[in-house]
């Protein structure tokens, strides 16, 4: 059933599944080997569904951790500054190969900030995987290492992504009707 607030389904469950499978293959290939310690770092809250799928499916040994940051001023607007609400506390960062798991890249500010932050904190390697990317929205240069799908400049919800904390539990990714956030 499609909610009435959804304009149309952009990526249905089957396509999300195919995208995740492809990303898992790429990650498995790149992080194989005894000298690696893959740490999947979920950026709360939007990445939680994507993270759950990735960690179930990768076959290389994996550890998980969480950070929470905010860049959104609320609604569909970003504030431009990144606040760390939940930090990463680990003593073994110098032996960790961090893969930041993000739901969507928009201005690029969150991930460019976090990659730099985690490198300065001493992580051995830092890469990024994003389910979705809106390259036309970039305000700072940033290219994710692994990208599920590039999309147009549309505000999307579902599969973890929200609008004012709603719609995260939808199993598909849908375009929110403009009247929902413009009224
Ligand atoms: P950036 O720092 O501008 O790249 O913002 C990335 C964050 O903005 C993501 O982690 C999302 O939380 C949020 N975001 C950007 N675009 C959307 C969208 O279309 N739907 C829901 N959240 C979004
Ligand atoms: Mg997010």
PDB file of C-alpha atoms and ligand atoms in Angstrom:
ATOM      1  CA  UNK A   1       0.000   0.000   0.000  1.00  0.00           C
ATOM      2  CA  UNK A   2       1.360   3.435  -0.965  1.00  0.00           C
ATOM      3  CA  UNK A   3       0.714   6.249   1.529  1.00  0.00           C
ATOM      4  CA  UNK A   4      -1.308   9.210   0.222  1.00  0.00           C
ATOM      5  CA  UNK A   5       1.556  11.624   1.108  1.00  0.00           C
ATOM      6  CA  UNK A   6       3.825   9.830  -1.383  1.00  0.00           C
ATOM      7  CA  UNK A   7       3.898  11.344  -4.871  1.00  0.00           C
ATOM      8  CA  UNK A   8       5.394   8.200  -6.389  1.00  0.00           C
ATOM      9  CA  UNK A   9       7.657   5.300  -5.497  1.00  0.00           C
ATOM     10  CA  UNK A  10      11.158   6.128  -6.716  1.00  0.00           C
ATOM     11  CA  UNK A  11      12.895   2.871  -5.744  1.00  0.00           C
ATOM     12  CA  UNK A  12      10.759  -0.150  -4.911  1.00  0.00           C
ATOM     13  CA  UNK A  13      11.717  -2.943  -2.512  1.00  0.00           C
ATOM     14  CA  UNK A  14      13.072  -5.165  -5.272  1.00  0.00           C
ATOM     15  CA  UNK A  15      15.342  -2.470  -6.649  1.00  0.00           C
ATOM     16  CA  UNK A  16      16.616  -1.509  -3.165  1.00  0.00           C
ATOM     17  CA  UNK A  17      17.433  -5.167  -2.650  1.00  0.00           C
ATOM     18  CA  UNK A  18      19.402  -5.309  -5.920  1.00  0.00           C
ATOM     19  CA  UNK A  19      21.279  -2.116  -5.060  1.00  0.00           C
ATOM     20  CA  UNK A  20      22.249  -3.449  -1.630  1.00  0.00           C
ATOM     21  CA  UNK A  21      23.390  -6.763  -3.137  1.00  0.00           C
ATOM     22  CA  UNK A  22      25.683  -4.966  -5.557  1.00  0.00           C
ATOM     23  CA  UNK A  23      27.171  -2.786  -2.806  1.00  0.00           C
ATOM     24  CA  UNK A  24      27.755  -5.853  -0.622  1.00  0.00           C
ATOM     25  CA  UNK A  25      29.691  -7.518  -3.453  1.00  0.00           C
ATOM     26  CA  UNK A  26      31.905  -4.450  -3.820  1.00  0.00           C
ATOM     27  CA  UNK A  27      32.522  -4.213  -0.062  1.00  0.00           C
ATOM     28  CA  UNK A  28      33.249  -7.953   0.259  1.00  0.00           C
ATOM     29  CA  UNK A  29      35.749  -7.719  -2.583  1.00  0.00           C
ATOM     30  CA  UNK A  30      37.553  -4.674  -1.170  1.00  0.00           C
ATOM     31  CA  UNK A  31      37.654  -5.662   2.517  1.00  0.00           C
ATOM     32  CA  UNK A  32      38.695  -9.293   2.158  1.00  0.00           C
ATOM     33  CA  UNK A  33      41.980 -10.188   3.840  1.00  0.00           C
ATOM     34  CA  UNK A  34      43.297 -10.784   7.326  1.00  0.00           C
ATOM     35  CA  UNK A  35      44.996  -7.408   7.571  1.00  0.00           C
ATOM     36  CA  UNK A  36      41.623  -5.580   7.500  1.00  0.00           C
ATOM     37  CA  UNK A  37      39.273  -4.755  10.367  1.00  0.00           C
ATOM     38  CA  UNK A  38      36.069  -3.494   8.821  1.00  0.00           C
ATOM     39  CA  UNK A  39      34.039  -1.246  11.104  1.00  0.00           C
ATOM     40  CA  UNK A  40      30.623  -0.347   9.715  1.00  0.00           C
ATOM     41  CA  UNK A  41      29.785   3.033  11.211  1.00  0.00           C
ATOM     42  CA  UNK A  42      26.081   3.768  11.023  1.00  0.00           C
ATOM     43  CA  UNK A  43      25.107   7.423  10.963  1.00  0.00           C
ATOM     44  CA  UNK A  44      21.894   7.607  12.976  1.00  0.00           C
ATOM     45  CA  UNK A  45      19.073   7.699  12.408  1.00  0.00           C
ATOM     46  CA  UNK A  46      18.538   7.666   8.655  1.00  0.00           C
ATOM     47  CA  UNK A  47      21.016   4.875   7.886  1.00  0.00           C
ATOM     48  CA  UNK A  48      19.646   2.321  10.303  1.00  0.00           C
ATOM     49  CA  UNK A  49      17.701   0.196   7.798  1.00  0.00           C
ATOM     50  CA  UNK A  50      20.500   0.276   5.213  1.00  0.00           C
ATOM     51  CA  UNK A  51      23.031  -0.610   7.925  1.00  0.00           C
ATOM     52  CA  UNK A  52      20.962  -3.601   9.066  1.00  0.00           C
ATOM     53  CA  UNK A  53      20.841  -4.993   5.557  1.00  0.00           C
ATOM     54  CA  UNK A  54      24.538  -4.405   4.875  1.00  0.00           C
ATOM     55  CA  UNK A  55      25.730  -6.026   8.094  1.00  0.00           C
ATOM     56  CA  UNK A  56      23.557  -9.088   7.530  1.00  0.00           C
ATOM     57  CA  UNK A  57      24.834  -9.624   4.030  1.00  0.00           C
ATOM     58  CA  UNK A  58      28.558  -8.864   4.022  1.00  0.00           C
ATOM     59  CA  UNK A  59      30.572 -12.027   4.384  1.00  0.00           C
ATOM     60  CA  UNK A  60      33.834 -10.459   5.584  1.00  0.00           C
ATOM     61  CA  UNK A  61      34.122 -10.172   9.398  1.00  0.00           C
ATOM     62  CA  UNK A  62      32.595  -6.930  10.559  1.00  0.00           C
ATOM     63  CA  UNK A  63      32.256  -4.823  13.678  1.00  0.00           C
ATOM     64  CA  UNK A  64      29.619  -2.140  14.056  1.00  0.00           C
ATOM     65  CA  UNK A  65      29.354   1.231  15.712  1.00  0.00           C
ATOM     66  CA  UNK A  66      27.162   4.289  15.667  1.00  0.00           C
ATOM     67  CA  UNK A  67      27.400   8.047  15.488  1.00  0.00           C
ATOM     68  CA  UNK A  68      24.659  10.598  15.421  1.00  0.00           C
ATOM     69  CA  UNK A  69      25.117  13.979  13.821  1.00  0.00           C
ATOM     70  CA  UNK A  70      22.717  16.686  12.885  1.00  0.00           C
ATOM     71  CA  UNK A  71      22.956  19.029   9.957  1.00  0.00           C
ATOM     72  CA  UNK A  72      19.269  19.575   9.447  1.00  0.00           C
ATOM     73  CA  UNK A  73      17.570  22.663  10.797  1.00  0.00           C
ATOM     74  CA  UNK A  74      14.308  20.717  10.530  1.00  0.00           C
ATOM     75  CA  UNK A  75      12.015  19.867   7.647  1.00  0.00           C
ATOM     76  CA  UNK A  76      13.855  19.792   4.332  1.00  0.00           C
ATOM     77  CA  UNK A  77      16.445  22.524   5.123  1.00  0.00           C
ATOM     78  CA  UNK A  78      20.047  21.974   6.225  1.00  0.00           C
ATOM     79  CA  UNK A  79      21.690  24.322   8.685  1.00  0.00           C
ATOM     80  CA  UNK A  80      25.158  24.051   7.139  1.00  0.00           C
ATOM     81  CA  UNK A  81      26.902  23.227  10.411  1.00  0.00           C
ATOM     82  CA  UNK A  82      27.455  19.698  11.679  1.00  0.00           C
ATOM     83  CA  UNK A  83      26.844  18.874  15.326  1.00  0.00           C
ATOM     84  CA  UNK A  84      28.044  15.596  16.802  1.00  0.00           C
ATOM     85  CA  UNK A  85      25.257  14.351  19.074  1.00  0.00           C
ATOM     86  CA  UNK A  86      26.687  10.866  19.642  1.00  0.00           C
ATOM     87  CA  UNK A  87      30.429  10.456  19.212  1.00  0.00           C
ATOM     88  CA  UNK A  88      32.496   7.346  18.470  1.00  0.00           C
ATOM     89  CA  UNK A  89      34.405   6.083  21.503  1.00  0.00           C
ATOM     90  CA  UNK A  90      36.936   3.346  20.678  1.00  0.00           C
ATOM     91  CA  UNK A  91      40.499   2.754  21.727  1.00  0.00           C
ATOM     92  CA  UNK A  92      41.410   0.684  18.668  1.00  0.00           C
ATOM     93  CA  UNK A  93      40.845   3.258  15.919  1.00  0.00           C
ATOM     94  CA  UNK A  94      44.393   2.982  14.602  1.00  0.00           C
ATOM     95  CA  UNK A  95      43.599  -0.585  13.547  1.00  0.00           C
ATOM     96  CA  UNK A  96      40.082   0.126  12.228  1.00  0.00           C
ATOM     97  CA  UNK A  97      39.078   0.359   8.573  1.00  0.00           C
ATOM     98  CA  UNK A  98      35.989   2.504   8.948  1.00  0.00           C
ATOM     99  CA  UNK A  99      33.236   2.404   6.380  1.00  0.00           C
ATOM    100  CA  UNK A 100      30.769   5.182   7.145  1.00  0.00           C
ATOM    101  CA  UNK A 101      27.241   4.055   6.271  1.00  0.00           C
ATOM    102  CA  UNK A 102      25.039   6.944   5.153  1.00  0.00           C
ATOM    103  CA  UNK A 103      21.511   7.050   3.785  1.00  0.00           C
ATOM    104  CA  UNK A 104      21.875   9.954   1.378  1.00  0.00           C
ATOM    105  CA  UNK A 105      24.444  12.551   0.361  1.00  0.00           C
ATOM    106  CA  UNK A 106      23.026  15.984  -0.288  1.00  0.00           C
ATOM    107  CA  UNK A 107      25.238  19.082   0.237  1.00  0.00           C
ATOM    108  CA  UNK A 108      28.142  16.745   1.046  1.00  0.00           C
ATOM    109  CA  UNK A 109      28.841  18.579   4.310  1.00  0.00           C
ATOM    110  CA  UNK A 110      28.064  15.719   6.708  1.00  0.00           C
ATOM    111  CA  UNK A 111      30.306  13.144   5.065  1.00  0.00           C
ATOM    112  CA  UNK A 112      33.184  15.436   4.168  1.00  0.00           C
ATOM    113  CA  UNK A 113      33.209  16.610   7.802  1.00  0.00           C
ATOM    114  CA  UNK A 114      33.004  13.082   9.219  1.00  0.00           C
ATOM    115  CA  UNK A 115      35.698  11.612   6.969  1.00  0.00           C
ATOM    116  CA  UNK A 116      38.073  14.353   8.035  1.00  0.00           C
ATOM    117  CA  UNK A 117      37.046  14.053  11.713  1.00  0.00           C
ATOM    118  CA  UNK A 118      37.632  10.290  11.820  1.00  0.00           C
ATOM    119  CA  UNK A 119      40.981  10.535  10.048  1.00  0.00           C
ATOM    120  CA  UNK A 120      42.101  13.148  12.578  1.00  0.00           C
ATOM    121  CA  UNK A 121      40.892  10.865  15.382  1.00  0.00           C
ATOM    122  CA  UNK A 122      43.347   8.271  14.062  1.00  0.00           C
ATOM    123  CA  UNK A 123      41.333   5.698  12.116  1.00  0.00           C
ATOM    124  CA  UNK A 124      43.541   3.568   9.862  1.00  0.00           C
ATOM    125  CA  UNK A 125      41.319   4.063   6.809  1.00  0.00           C
ATOM    126  CA  UNK A 126      38.022   5.878   6.302  1.00  0.00           C
ATOM    127  CA  UNK A 127      35.675   5.297   3.386  1.00  0.00           C
ATOM    128  CA  UNK A 128      31.999   5.969   2.762  1.00  0.00           C
ATOM    129  CA  UNK A 129      29.041   4.041   1.429  1.00  0.00           C
ATOM    130  CA  UNK A 130      25.787   5.808   0.677  1.00  0.00           C
ATOM    131  CA  UNK A 131      22.539   4.300  -0.499  1.00  0.00           C
ATOM    132  CA  UNK A 132      21.536   7.445  -2.390  1.00  0.00           C
ATOM    133  CA  UNK A 133      23.342  10.475  -3.756  1.00  0.00           C
ATOM    134  CA  UNK A 134      22.008  13.796  -5.032  1.00  0.00           C
ATOM    135  CA  UNK A 135      25.132  15.138  -6.815  1.00  0.00           C
ATOM    136  CA  UNK A 136      23.348  18.231  -8.151  1.00  0.00           C
ATOM    137  CA  UNK A 137      22.925  19.493  -4.557  1.00  0.00           C
ATOM    138  CA  UNK A 138      26.626  19.588  -3.614  1.00  0.00           C
ATOM    139  CA  UNK A 139      27.875  22.623  -1.705  1.00  0.00           C
ATOM    140  CA  UNK A 140      31.288  21.126  -0.901  1.00  0.00           C
ATOM    141  CA  UNK A 141      33.218  18.704  -3.112  1.00  0.00           C
ATOM    142  CA  UNK A 142      32.559  15.135  -2.009  1.00  0.00           C
ATOM    143  CA  UNK A 143      32.440  11.774  -3.787  1.00  0.00           C
ATOM    144  CA  UNK A 144      31.327   8.659  -1.872  1.00  0.00           C
ATOM    145  CA  UNK A 145      33.511   5.557  -2.321  1.00  0.00           C
ATOM    146  CA  UNK A 146      30.449   3.336  -2.821  1.00  0.00           C
ATOM    147  CA  UNK A 147      27.123   4.660  -4.081  1.00  0.00           C
ATOM    148  CA  UNK A 148      23.848   2.779  -4.426  1.00  0.00           C
ATOM    149  CA  UNK A 149      22.055   5.127  -6.776  1.00  0.00           C
ATOM    150  CA  UNK A 150      22.270   8.728  -7.910  1.00  0.00           C
ATOM    151  CA  UNK A 151      18.955  10.555  -7.891  1.00  0.00           C
ATOM    152  CA  UNK A 152      17.628  13.930  -9.006  1.00  0.00           C
ATOM    153  CA  UNK A 153      17.049  16.814  -6.644  1.00  0.00           C
ATOM    154  CA  UNK A 154      13.945  15.332  -4.992  1.00  0.00           C
ATOM    155  CA  UNK A 155      13.045  15.027  -1.319  1.00  0.00           C
ATOM    156  CA  UNK A 156      12.674  11.322  -0.598  1.00  0.00           C
ATOM    157  CA  UNK A 157      11.519   9.308   2.418  1.00  0.00           C
ATOM    158  CA  UNK A 158      11.358   5.678   3.500  1.00  0.00           C
ATOM    159  CA  UNK A 159      13.909   2.917   4.145  1.00  0.00           C
ATOM    160  CA  UNK A 160      15.183   4.957   7.111  1.00  0.00           C
ATOM    161  CA  UNK A 161      14.851   8.406   5.558  1.00  0.00           C
ATOM    162  CA  UNK A 162      12.451  10.798   7.233  1.00  0.00           C
ATOM    163  CA  UNK A 163      10.609  14.049   6.999  1.00  0.00           C
ATOM    164  CA  UNK A 164      10.241  15.465  10.533  1.00  0.00           C
ATOM    165  CA  UNK A 165      10.804  11.932  11.917  1.00  0.00           C
ATOM    166  CA  UNK A 166       8.003  10.404   9.847  1.00  0.00           C
ATOM    167  CA  UNK A 167       8.025   7.783   7.065  1.00  0.00           C
ATOM    168  CA  UNK A 168      11.273   6.038   8.145  1.00  0.00           C
ATOM    169  CA  UNK A 169       9.599   2.633   8.331  1.00  0.00           C
ATOM    170  CA  UNK A 170       8.401   2.512   4.711  1.00  0.00           C
ATOM    171  CA  UNK A 171      10.044  -0.452   2.934  1.00  0.00           C
ATOM    172  CA  UNK A 172      10.506   1.527  -0.317  1.00  0.00           C
ATOM    173  CA  UNK A 173      11.927   4.941  -1.185  1.00  0.00           C
ATOM    174  CA  UNK A 174       9.278   7.413  -2.226  1.00  0.00           C
ATOM    175  CA  UNK A 175       9.116  11.037  -3.320  1.00  0.00           C
ATOM    176  CA  UNK A 176       7.216  13.088  -0.765  1.00  0.00           C
ATOM    177  CA  UNK A 177       4.410  15.263  -2.123  1.00  0.00           C
ATOM    178  CA  UNK A 178       5.478  18.906  -2.115  1.00  0.00           C
ATOM    179  CA  UNK A 179       2.327  20.018  -0.307  1.00  0.00           C
ATOM    180  CA  UNK A 180       3.426  17.935   2.703  1.00  0.00           C
ATOM    181  CA  UNK A 181       6.465  20.158   3.333  1.00  0.00           C
ATOM    182  CA  UNK A 182       5.371  23.374   1.672  1.00  0.00           C
ATOM    183  CA  UNK A 183       2.153  23.852   3.642  1.00  0.00           C
TER     184      UNK A 183
HETATM  185  P1  LIG B   1      24.353  16.704   3.691  1.00  0.00           P
HETATM  186  O1  LIG B   1      25.241  16.988   4.839  1.00  0.00           O
HETATM  187  O2  LIG B   1      23.712  17.962   3.135  1.00  0.00           O
HETATM  188  O3  LIG B   1      24.983  15.883   2.606  1.00  0.00           O
HETATM  189  O4  LIG B   1      23.097  15.976   4.285  1.00  0.00           O
HETATM  190  C1  LIG B   1      22.964  14.648   4.433  1.00  0.00           C
HETATM  191  C2  LIG B   1      21.796  14.364   5.350  1.00  0.00           C
HETATM  192  O5  LIG B   1      20.641  15.141   4.995  1.00  0.00           O
HETATM  193  C3  LIG B   1      21.343  12.938   5.194  1.00  0.00           C
HETATM  194  O6  LIG B   1      22.011  12.106   6.083  1.00  0.00           O
HETATM  195  C4  LIG B   1      19.872  13.011   5.480  1.00  0.00           C
HETATM  196  O7  LIG B   1      19.657  12.862   6.871  1.00  0.00           O
HETATM  197  C5  LIG B   1      19.461  14.379   5.082  1.00  0.00           C
HETATM  198  N1  LIG B   1      18.791  14.389   3.767  1.00  0.00           N
HETATM  199  C6  LIG B   1      19.254  14.900   2.614  1.00  0.00           C
HETATM  200  N2  LIG B   1      18.388  14.729   1.599  1.00  0.00           N
HETATM  201  C7  LIG B   1      17.329  14.076   2.137  1.00  0.00           C
HETATM  202  C8  LIG B   1      16.090  13.577   1.574  1.00  0.00           C
HETATM  203  O8  LIG B   1      15.783  13.684   0.370  1.00  0.00           O
HETATM  204  N3  LIG B   1      15.264  12.943   2.446  1.00  0.00           N
HETATM  205  C9  LIG B   1      15.551  12.776   3.769  1.00  0.00           C
HETATM  206  N4  LIG B   1      16.698  13.214   4.324  1.00  0.00           N
HETATM  207  C10 LIG B   1      17.580  13.854   3.513  1.00  0.00           C
HETATM  208 MG1  LIG B   2      21.216  11.230   7.727  1.00  0.00          MG
END
